[in-house]
CSV table of C-alpha atoms in Angstrom, one decimal:
chain,number,residue,atom,x,y,z
S,658,MET,CA,-76.2,-5.5,34.5
S,659,GLU,CA,-79.1,-4.1,36.8
S,660,ARG,CA,-77.5,-1.7,39.4
S,661,MET,CA,-79.5,-0.8,42.3
S,662,ASP,CA,-79.9,1.2,45.5
S,663,ILE,CA,-79.5,0.7,48.1
S,664,LEU,CA,-79.2,2.6,51.9
S,665,VAL,CA,-76.3,0.3,54.2
S,666,THR,CA,-76.7,1.5,58.8
S,667,TYR,CA,-74.4,-0.1,60.7
S,668,ASP,CA,-73.9,-0.3,64.3
S,669,VAL,CA,-70.6,-1.5,65.8
S,670,ASN,CA,-69.8,-1.4,69.7
S,671,VAL,CA,-67.4,0.4,70.4
S,672,THR,CA,-67.3,0.0,74.5
S,673,SER,CA,-65.8,-3.9,73.2
S,674,GLU,CA,-61.7,-3.9,73.4
S,675,ASP,CA,-61.3,-3.9,69.2
S,676,GLY,CA,-64.6,-1.9,68.6
S,677,GLN,CA,-63.2,1.2,67.4
S,678,ALA,CA,-61.2,-0.4,64.7
S,679,ARG,CA,-64.2,-2.8,63.9
S,680,LEU,CA,-66.0,0.4,63.3
S,681,ALA,CA,-63.1,1.8,60.6
S,682,ARG,CA,-63.0,-1.5,58.3
S,683,VAL,CA,-66.1,-1.4,58.4
S,684,ALA,CA,-66.3,2.2,56.9
S,685,LYS,CA,-64.0,2.0,54.9
S,686,VAL,CA,-65.2,-1.3,52.9
S,687,CYS,CA,-69.3,1.3,52.3
S,688,LYS,CA,-66.6,3.5,50.8
S,689,ASN,CA,-65.4,1.4,48.8
S,690,TYR,CA,-68.9,0.8,47.6
S,691,GLY,CA,-71.2,4.5,48.0
S,692,GLN,CA,-71.1,7.4,49.9
S,693,ARG,CA,-71.7,8.4,53.3
S,694,VAL,CA,-74.9,10.2,53.7
S,695,GLN,CA,-75.3,10.2,57.3
S,696,MET,CA,-72.7,8.9,60.2
S,697,SER,CA,-73.0,5.6,60.3
S,698,VAL,CA,-75.5,5.6,56.6
S,699,PHE,CA,-74.6,4.8,53.3
S,700,GLU,CA,-75.7,4.5,50.3
S,701,CYS,CA,-74.5,2.7,47.3
S,702,ARG,CA,-75.0,2.2,43.6
S,703,VAL,CA,-74.0,-1.7,43.4
S,704,THR,CA,-74.8,-4.6,41.4
S,705,ARG,CA,-76.1,-7.8,42.5
S,706,ALA,CA,-72.4,-9.1,42.1
S,707,GLN,CA,-71.3,-6.2,44.3
S,708,LEU,CA,-73.7,-5.7,47.2
S,709,GLU,CA,-72.4,-9.5,48.2
S,710,GLU,CA,-68.8,-8.6,47.7
S,711,MET,CA,-69.8,-6.1,49.4
S,712,GLU,CA,-72.3,-8.0,51.9
S,713,ALA,CA,-69.2,-11.4,52.8
S,714,LYS,CA,-67.0,-8.7,53.7
S,715,LEU,CA,-69.1,-6.9,56.2
S,716,LEU,CA,-70.2,-9.8,57.4
S,717,LYS,CA,-66.6,-10.8,57.6
S,718,ILE,CA,-66.0,-8.0,60.3
S,719,MET,CA,-68.6,-8.3,62.1
S,720,GLU,CA,-68.8,-8.9,65.2
S,721,PRO,CA,-72.4,-10.9,65.1
S,722,ASP,CA,-73.2,-10.4,69.5
S,723,LYS,CA,-72.2,-6.7,69.5
S,724,ASP,CA,-72.6,-4.8,66.4
S,725,SER,CA,-75.9,-4.8,63.8
S,726,LEU,CA,-76.3,-4.3,60.5
S,727,ARG,CA,-79.2,-3.7,58.4
S,728,ILE,CA,-79.3,-3.5,54.3
S,729,TYR,CA,-82.1,-2.2,53.3
S,730,THR,CA,-82.4,-2.2,49.1
S,731,LEU,CA,-84.8,0.9,47.6
S,732,VAL,CA,-86.5,-1.1,45.2
S,733,GLY,CA,-87.2,1.1,42.2
S,734,GLY,CA,-84.2,3.8,43.1
S,735,ARG,CA,-83.8,6.2,45.2
S,736,GLU,CA,-85.7,9.2,43.7
S,737,LYS,CA,-88.1,7.3,43.8
S,738,CYS,CA,-87.9,5.7,47.7
S,739,LEU,CA,-86.7,8.9,49.2
S,740,ARG,CA,-87.2,12.3,50.7
S,741,VAL,CA,-84.3,14.0,52.2
S,742,HIS,CA,-84.4,17.3,54.5
S,743,GLY,CA,-81.8,19.0,55.5
S,744,GLN,CA,-78.0,18.0,55.4
S,745,ASP,CA,-78.1,16.2,52.1
S,746,LYS,CA,-74.2,15.0,50.4
S,747,TYR,CA,-75.0,13.0,48.6
S,748,THR,CA,-73.5,12.5,44.4
S,749,ASP,CA,-75.5,10.7,41.8
S,750,PHE,CA,-71.9,9.0,40.2
S,751,ASP,CA,-74.3,8.8,37.0
S,752,ASP,CA,-74.4,12.4,36.8
S,753,PRO,CA,-71.7,14.4,34.3
S,754,LEU,CA,-68.9,13.8,36.5
S,755,VAL,CA,-67.1,17.4,35.4
S,756,VAL,CA,-64.2,18.5,38.0
D,610,MET,CA,-73.8,-6.6,24.3
D,611,THR,CA,-73.0,-4.0,27.5
D,612,THR,CA,-76.2,-2.3,28.0
D,613,GLU,CA,-75.0,-0.1,30.9
D,614,LEU,CA,-73.1,3.1,30.5
D,615,LEU,CA,-70.1,4.0,32.8
D,616,ASN,CA,-69.7,7.3,33.3
D,617,THR,CA,-66.3,8.9,32.3
D,618,LEU,CA,-64.4,11.6,35.7
D,619,TYR,CA,-63.3,14.9,33.7
D,620,VAL,CA,-60.6,16.8,35.8
D,621,GLN,CA,-60.2,20.1,34.5
D,622,THR,CA,-59.3,22.5,37.5
D,623,GLN,CA,-55.6,22.6,37.7
D,624,GLY,CA,-53.4,20.9,39.9
D,625,VAL,CA,-55.2,18.6,41.2
D,626,TYR,CA,-53.7,15.1,42.9
D,627,LEU,CA,-56.0,12.0,41.8
D,628,ARG,CA,-55.1,8.8,43.7
D,629,LEU,CA,-55.5,5.1,44.6
D,630,GLU,CA,-57.8,4.5,48.2
D,631,GLY,CA,-59.4,1.6,49.0
D,632,ASP,CA,-61.3,0.9,45.9
D,633,THR,CA,-62.4,4.5,45.8
D,634,LEU,CA,-61.1,7.0,43.6
D,635,ARG,CA,-59.8,9.9,45.7
D,636,ILE,CA,-59.5,14.1,44.0
D,637,GLN,CA,-57.6,16.3,46.4
D,638,HIS,CA,-56.4,19.8,45.8
D,639,GLU,CA,-53.9,21.4,47.4
D,640,GLU,CA,-54.3,18.1,50.8
D,641,VAL,CA,-58.4,18.9,50.7
D,642,THR,CA,-60.6,16.2,49.4
D,643,LEU,CA,-62.9,17.4,46.6
D,644,ARG,CA,-64.7,14.0,45.4
D,645,ASN,CA,-64.6,10.6,46.7
D,646,VAL,CA,-66.2,7.9,43.0
D,647,PRO,CA,-66.3,4.1,43.8
D,648,LEU,CA,-64.1,3.0,40.6
D,649,HIS,CA,-67.4,0.4,40.3
D,650,HIS,CA,-68.6,3.4,38.5
D,651,LEU,CA,-66.8,4.6,36.2
D,652,GLY,CA,-65.9,3.4,33.1
D,653,GLY,CA,-62.7,5.9,31.8
D,654,VAL,CA,-61.1,9.1,34.1
D,655,ALA,CA,-60.4,12.2,31.2
D,656,ALA,CA,-57.6,14.7,32.6
D,657,PHE,CA,-56.9,18.4,31.2
D,658,GLY,CA,-54.2,19.9,31.9
D,659,ASN,CA,-52.1,20.0,35.3
D,660,VAL,CA,-53.9,16.9,36.9
D,661,LEU,CA,-51.4,14.1,38.5
D,662,PHE,CA,-52.3,10.7,39.0
D,663,SER,CA,-50.5,8.7,41.6
D,664,PRO,CA,-48.9,5.6,40.5
D,665,PHE,CA,-51.2,2.8,41.4
D,666,LEU,CA,-54.4,4.7,40.6
D,667,LEU,CA,-53.0,4.2,37.5
D,668,HIS,CA,-51.9,0.4,38.0
D,669,ARG,CA,-55.3,-0.3,39.2
D,670,CYS,CA,-56.9,1.7,35.6
D,671,ALA,CA,-55.3,-0.2,33.5
D,672,GLU,CA,-56.1,-3.1,34.9
D,673,GLU,CA,-59.4,-2.8,35.9
D,674,GLY,CA,-58.6,-1.2,31.5
D,675,LEU,CA,-60.2,2.2,32.6
D,676,GLU,CA,-59.4,4.2,29.7
D,677,VAL,CA,-57.5,6.8,31.0
D,678,ALA,CA,-56.6,9.9,28.6
D,679,TRP,CA,-54.8,12.6,28.8
D,680,PHE,CA,-55.2,16.7,27.1
D,681,THR,CA,-53.5,19.6,27.2
D,682,GLU,CA,-56.0,22.6,29.2
D,683,SER,CA,-57.5,23.3,26.0
D,684,GLY,CA,-58.6,20.1,25.0
D,685,ARG,CA,-56.6,18.2,22.4
D,686,PHE,CA,-56.0,15.2,23.2
D,687,GLN,CA,-51.8,14.1,24.4
D,688,GLY,CA,-51.7,10.4,25.0
D,689,ARG,CA,-54.0,7.5,26.6
D,690,LEU,CA,-52.7,4.5,29.1
D,691,SER,CA,-52.7,0.9,28.0
D,692,GLY,CA,-53.0,-1.8,30.2
D,693,PRO,CA,-51.3,-4.8,28.6
D,694,VAL,CA,-52.3,-5.9,25.1
D,695,SER,CA,-55.9,-7.6,25.3
D,696,GLY,CA,-58.8,-8.3,22.8
D,697,ASN,CA,-58.4,-11.0,19.7
D,698,VAL,CA,-55.8,-11.5,18.1
D,699,LEU,CA,-58.2,-13.3,15.2
D,700,LEU,CA,-59.3,-9.8,15.6
D,701,ARG,CA,-56.7,-7.9,14.5
D,702,ARG,CA,-55.9,-10.1,11.9
D,703,ALA,CA,-58.7,-10.1,10.3
D,704,GLN,CA,-58.5,-6.2,10.2
D,705,TYR,CA,-55.3,-6.1,9.3
D,706,ARG,CA,-55.8,-9.0,6.2
D,707,ALA,CA,-58.5,-5.8,5.4
D,708,LEU,CA,-56.4,-3.6,5.4
D,709,ASP,CA,-54.2,-5.0,2.6
D,710,HIS,CA,-57.2,-5.5,1.1
D,711,PRO,CA,-57.9,-3.1,-1.3
D,712,SER,CA,-61.7,-3.6,-2.2
D,713,SER,CA,-62.4,-4.5,1.4
D,714,ALA,CA,-60.3,-1.2,2.5
D,715,LEU,CA,-62.4,1.1,0.1
D,716,TYR,CA,-65.7,-0.1,0.9
D,717,LEU,CA,-65.4,0.2,4.7
D,718,ALA,CA,-64.0,4.0,3.6
D,719,MET,CA,-67.0,4.7,1.3
D,720,ARG,CA,-69.6,3.8,4.3
D,721,PHE,CA,-67.9,5.7,6.9
D,722,VAL,CA,-68.1,8.3,4.6
D,723,GLU,CA,-71.4,7.3,3.4
D,724,GLY,CA,-72.6,7.8,7.1
D,725,LYS,CA,-71.3,10.8,7.4
D,726,LEU,CA,-72.5,12.7,3.9
D,727,LYS,CA,-75.7,11.5,5.2
D,728,ASN,CA,-75.6,12.3,8.5
D,729,SER,CA,-74.5,16.0,7.6
D,730,ARG,CA,-77.1,16.2,5.3
D,731,LEU,CA,-79.8,15.4,8.1
D,732,VAL,CA,-78.5,19.0,9.9
D,733,LEU,CA,-78.4,20.8,6.7
D,734,GLN,CA,-82.0,19.6,5.5
D,735,ARG,CA,-83.1,19.8,9.7
D,736,ALA,CA,-81.3,24.0,9.1
D,737,VAL,CA,-83.7,24.1,5.9
D,738,ARG,CA,-87.0,23.1,7.4
D,739,GLU,CA,-86.5,25.4,10.6
D,740,ARG,CA,-84.5,28.4,8.7
D,741,GLY,CA,-85.3,28.5,4.9
D,742,GLU,CA,-82.7,28.3,2.7
D,743,THR,CA,-79.7,30.1,1.9
D,744,GLU,CA,-77.2,30.5,-0.9
D,745,ALA,CA,-74.9,27.9,1.3
D,746,LEU,CA,-77.1,25.2,2.7
D,747,SER,CA,-78.8,25.0,-1.4
D,748,ALA,CA,-75.2,24.4,-2.3
D,749,ALA,CA,-74.2,22.2,0.2
D,750,LEU,CA,-77.3,20.5,0.5
D,751,ALA,CA,-76.8,19.5,-3.5
D,752,GLU,CA,-72.4,19.0,-3.1
D,753,HIS,CA,-73.8,15.8,-0.2
D,754,GLU,CA,-76.3,14.4,-2.7
D,755,ALA,CA,-74.0,14.1,-5.8
D,756,ALA,CA,-71.2,12.7,-3.2
D,757,LEU,CA,-73.6,10.1,-2.9
D,758,ARG,CA,-74.6,9.0,-5.9
D,759,MET,CA,-71.4,8.7,-6.7
D,760,LEU,CA,-69.8,8.1,-3.9
D,761,PRO,CA,-70.2,4.3,-5.2
D,762,GLN,CA,-68.5,4.4,-8.0
D,763,ALA,CA,-65.7,5.0,-6.8
D,764,ARG,CA,-62.3,3.3,-7.8
D,765,THR,CA,-59.8,3.9,-4.7
D,766,VAL,CA,-59.6,5.4,-1.6
D,767,ASP,CA,-58.2,8.4,-2.5
D,768,GLU,CA,-61.7,9.3,-5.0
D,769,VAL,CA,-63.6,8.1,-1.4
D,770,ARG,CA,-61.3,11.2,0.2
D,771,GLY,CA,-62.0,13.7,-2.9
D,772,LEU,CA,-65.6,13.2,-2.5
D,773,GLU,CA,-65.2,13.5,0.5
D,774,GLY,CA,-63.7,16.1,0.6
D,775,GLN,CA,-65.5,18.1,-1.4
D,776,ALA,CA,-69.5,17.6,1.0
D,777,ALA,CA,-67.2,18.8,3.4
D,778,SER,CA,-65.9,22.0,2.0
D,779,ALA,CA,-69.4,22.7,1.3
D,780,TYR,CA,-70.7,21.3,4.4
D,781,PHE,CA,-68.6,24.2,6.1
D,782,ALA,CA,-69.0,27.1,3.8
D,783,ALA,CA,-73.1,26.9,4.7
D,784,PHE,CA,-72.2,25.9,9.1
D,785,GLY,CA,-71.9,29.3,9.2
D,786,ASP,CA,-75.7,30.2,8.6
D,787,LEU,CA,-76.6,27.7,11.3
D,788,LEU,CA,-75.6,29.6,13.6
D,789,LEU,CA,-78.6,32.6,15.4
D,790,SER,CA,-76.9,34.1,18.0
D,791,GLY,CA,-75.0,37.3,16.2
D,792,GLU,CA,-72.7,36.8,19.4
D,793,PHE,CA,-71.0,34.5,17.1
D,794,ARG,CA,-69.4,33.7,13.3
D,795,PHE,CA,-67.6,31.1,11.3
D,796,ASP,CA,-65.9,31.9,8.5
D,797,GLY,CA,-64.7,27.7,7.4
D,798,ARG,CA,-63.2,25.6,9.8
D,799,ASN,CA,-59.7,26.1,10.8
D,800,LYS,CA,-57.4,23.4,13.9
D,801,ARG,CA,-54.6,23.0,15.3
D,802,PRO,CA,-54.5,26.2,16.9
D,803,PRO,CA,-58.6,27.0,16.4
D,804,ARG,CA,-58.1,30.4,15.1
D,805,ASP,CA,-62.0,31.5,16.9
D,806,PRO,CA,-64.5,31.0,19.2
D,807,VAL,CA,-66.5,28.1,17.1
D,808,ASN,CA,-63.4,26.6,15.9
D,809,ALA,CA,-62.1,26.0,19.2
D,810,LEU,CA,-65.8,24.5,20.5
D,811,LEU,CA,-66.2,22.4,17.7
D,812,GLY,CA,-62.0,21.1,18.1
D,813,PHE,CA,-62.5,20.9,21.9
D,814,ILE,CA,-66.3,18.6,21.3
D,815,TYR,CA,-64.1,16.8,18.6
D,816,ALA,CA,-61.7,15.5,21.3
D,817,LEU,CA,-63.9,14.4,23.4
D,818,LEU,CA,-65.8,12.5,21.0
D,819,THR,CA,-62.3,10.5,19.5
D,820,THR,CA,-61.6,9.3,22.8
D,821,GLN,CA,-65.0,8.0,23.2
D,822,CYS,CA,-64.8,6.3,19.2
D,823,THR,CA,-60.8,5.2,20.8
D,824,ALA,CA,-62.6,3.3,23.9
D,825,ALA,CA,-64.9,2.5,21.6
D,826,LEU,CA,-62.8,0.4,19.5
D,827,GLU,CA,-60.5,-1.2,22.1
D,828,GLY,CA,-63.2,-2.2,24.2
D,829,VAL,CA,-64.0,-5.0,21.5
D,830,GLY,CA,-60.5,-5.8,20.4
D,831,LEU,CA,-59.9,-3.2,17.5
D,832,ASP,CA,-56.3,-1.4,16.6
D,833,PRO,CA,-57.2,1.9,17.0
D,834,GLN,CA,-54.8,2.9,14.3
D,835,ALA,CA,-55.1,0.5,11.2
D,836,GLY,CA,-57.9,2.7,10.0
D,837,PHE,CA,-59.1,2.4,6.0
D,838,LEU,CA,-60.6,6.2,5.3
D,839,HIS,CA,-57.6,7.7,6.8
D,840,ALA,CA,-54.3,7.2,6.0
D,841,LEU,CA,-51.6,5.6,8.7
D,842,ARG,CA,-49.4,7.7,10.2
D,843,PRO,CA,-47.6,5.9,13.7
D,844,GLY,CA,-49.8,7.5,16.6
D,845,ARG,CA,-52.8,8.6,14.1
D,846,GLY,CA,-55.8,6.4,15.6
D,847,ALA,CA,-57.2,6.1,11.9
D,848,LEU,CA,-59.3,3.5,13.0
D,849,ALA,CA,-61.1,6.2,15.4
D,850,LEU,CA,-61.5,8.8,13.0
D,851,ASP,CA,-62.6,6.6,10.5
D,852,LEU,CA,-65.8,5.6,12.8
D,853,ILE,CA,-66.1,9.4,14.2
D,854,GLU,CA,-66.4,10.8,11.2
D,855,GLU,CA,-70.3,8.8,11.1
D,856,PHE,CA,-71.2,11.2,14.3
D,857,ARG,CA,-68.9,14.4,13.5
D,858,ALA,CA,-72.2,16.3,12.6
D,859,TRP,CA,-74.5,14.3,13.8
D,860,TRP,CA,-73.4,13.9,17.7
D,861,ALA,CA,-70.8,17.3,17.9
D,862,ASP,CA,-71.9,19.4,15.5
D,863,ARG,CA,-75.3,19.6,16.6
D,864,LEU,CA,-74.1,19.8,20.4
D,865,ALA,CA,-72.6,22.7,19.3
D,866,LEU,CA,-74.7,24.4,17.2
D,867,SER,CA,-77.3,24.0,20.1
D,868,LEU,CA,-74.6,25.3,23.0
D,869,LEU,CA,-74.2,28.3,21.0
D,870,ASN,CA,-78.1,29.1,19.3
D,871,ARG,CA,-79.1,28.6,23.1
D,872,LYS,CA,-76.6,30.7,24.6
D,873,GLN,CA,-75.1,28.6,26.6
D,874,LEU,CA,-71.6,29.7,25.8
D,875,SER,CA,-71.2,33.2,25.3
D,876,PRO,CA,-67.6,35.3,24.4
D,877,LYS,CA,-66.7,34.9,28.4
D,878,HIS,CA,-66.4,30.8,28.2
D,879,PHE,CA,-63.1,31.8,25.3
D,880,GLU,CA,-59.8,33.6,25.3
D,881,GLU,CA,-57.2,34.0,23.0
D,882,ARG,CA,-54.0,33.7,23.4
D,883,PRO,CA,-51.0,35.5,21.4
D,884,GLY,CA,-50.4,34.2,18.6
D,885,GLY,CA,-54.8,34.5,17.7
D,886,ALA,CA,-55.1,31.2,19.1
D,887,VAL,CA,-58.6,31.0,20.6
D,888,LEU,CA,-59.7,28.3,23.3
D,889,LEU,CA,-62.7,27.5,25.7
D,890,ASN,CA,-61.7,28.7,28.9
D,891,GLU,CA,-61.7,26.4,32.6
D,892,GLU,CA,-65.8,27.4,33.1
D,893,GLY,CA,-66.6,27.8,29.0
D,894,ARG,CA,-64.9,23.6,29.4
D,895,LYS,CA,-67.3,22.5,32.2
D,896,VAL,CA,-69.6,23.7,30.5
D,897,VAL,CA,-69.8,21.9,27.1
D,898,ILE,CA,-68.6,18.7,29.3
D,899,THR,CA,-71.0,18.7,31.1
D,900,ALA,CA,-73.4,19.0,27.9
D,901,PHE,CA,-71.8,16.3,26.1
D,902,GLN,CA,-72.6,13.7,29.1
D,903,GLY,CA,-76.0,14.5,29.5
D,904,ARG,CA,-75.8,14.1,24.9
D,905,ARG,CA,-74.3,10.2,25.9
D,906,GLN,CA,-77.2,10.0,28.5
D,907,GLU,CA,-80.3,10.7,25.9
D,908,THR,CA,-81.4,8.1,23.6
D,909,VAL,CA,-82.1,6.9,20.7
D,910,GLN,CA,-83.3,4.4,18.3
D,911,HIS,CA,-81.4,2.8,17.3
D,912,PRO,CA,-82.1,1.9,13.4
D,913,LEU,CA,-80.8,-0.7,13.4
D,914,PHE,CA,-81.6,-2.7,16.2
D,915,LYS,CA,-85.2,-0.8,16.6
D,916,GLU,CA,-84.4,0.1,20.2
D,917,PRO,CA,-83.9,2.5,22.9
D,918,VAL,CA,-79.7,2.6,23.5
D,919,PRO,CA,-77.6,5.2,24.9
D,920,ILE,CA,-75.8,7.7,22.7
D,921,GLY,CA,-72.5,6.9,24.4
D,922,LEU,CA,-73.6,3.3,23.4
D,923,LEU,CA,-73.6,4.1,19.6
D,924,PRO,CA,-69.5,4.1,19.4
D,925,HIS,CA,-69.7,0.9,21.2
D,926,ILE,CA,-72.9,-0.7,18.6
D,927,GLN,CA,-70.0,0.4,16.1
D,928,ALA,CA,-67.6,-0.5,16.9
D,929,ARG,CA,-69.7,-4.7,17.9
D,930,LEU,CA,-70.8,-4.1,13.9
D,931,LEU,CA,-67.2,-3.5,12.3
D,932,ALA,CA,-65.6,-6.6,14.4
D,933,ARG,CA,-68.5,-8.6,13.8
D,934,TYR,CA,-68.0,-8.1,9.5
D,935,LEU,CA,-64.2,-8.3,9.5
D,936,ARG,CA,-65.0,-11.6,11.3
D,937,GLY,CA,-66.7,-11.8,8.4
D,938,ASP,CA,-70.3,-13.0,10.3
D,939,LEU,CA,-72.4,-9.8,9.2
D,940,PRO,CA,-72.0,-9.3,4.7
D,941,GLU,CA,-71.9,-6.0,4.9
D,942,TYR,CA,-70.6,-2.8,8.5
D,943,PRO,CA,-73.7,-0.6,8.6
D,944,PRO,CA,-72.9,2.4,9.6
D,945,PHE,CA,-74.3,4.6,11.1
D,946,VAL,CA,-77.2,7.0,10.4
D,947,GLY,CA,-79.1,8.8,13.0
D,948,ARG,CA,-82.9,10.7,12.3
């Protein structure tokens, strides 16, 4: 199964009543699939099926009239698409994982 | 056929706690989170020494078939998590029947040893090419040629073991000549416990490789304990030990040699315990595991499929070929022979 790098970003309207709870639930789903690289930005390496599954879970939580979700596919992988400056907390989970 | 190689998480920091956090594995050390890894990146977890697992993480690993294996801090295999029995009962029946059938057991034992001898010969030949002959190297090569010639005439598994044993002792008699750095010596193989750094290193890499072979066999539904070359003994992964024979020299020994000869390992990575046992220390294990993992990702041309495959998948490919042979889908079992 081919895996791809995707970028997931979101805005959750926290001024509304249950905004905080939604924000936490969105973050939790994202954490299950990838890693947080900025406050509301996640990078995930997933299969097509995992992407669909994740998207469906996020759409269940979001309120379309208040929140926003963007999923970018990094064509050719993050190495090709990304220039990072400053703080970088990304771990490549395909590298040797020795703790 | 899976061509995706899921990563193994090696945990060797003492006193860490691994737990399930949603669909991720969280590694904690004294309340501090060291890392969070989404489970879908992992094919297995190898834990060395004092590493704790939460029950729910273990449940999840069993459920999803993640290979969890425990080792002592020094790398000796202790145990493995096994979920509900899976795989194909018909395949396992074919495996047990082959075991009870002297000619097919003999055939498989011969093929595993053939793979081992050819791969060991490669390591020796390469050394001769690069550094010239030594007495021990020539003797070992001659011993391998002789064993390969006599192998097809073996009538019993014991004869096969005899040929393998003779070649192995000549191989290890020459192994010291493959070390370039003056910092290490090798005067023959010893284990349980290893008594010098080179033996400690070999034992540790063999242990890592054995888990890979066990996982590969289980992955296709074979019983890793029911081996053909190695005698059956309760708790011993005889078939995993059969399979690893094809890879010992070509994968493990060459990795050990390159770590020592390129001075990635030095005497400071080893420690001597009272009683004369020599072990890799925490820093040394990290060097070895990182190199081992790196090697798994490298690709080689598979001699049979003529396609590049990651080295880490080779045990899985061999396990699949073995399953096909046992089921009768393949007329021969082709052992892996590197180049």
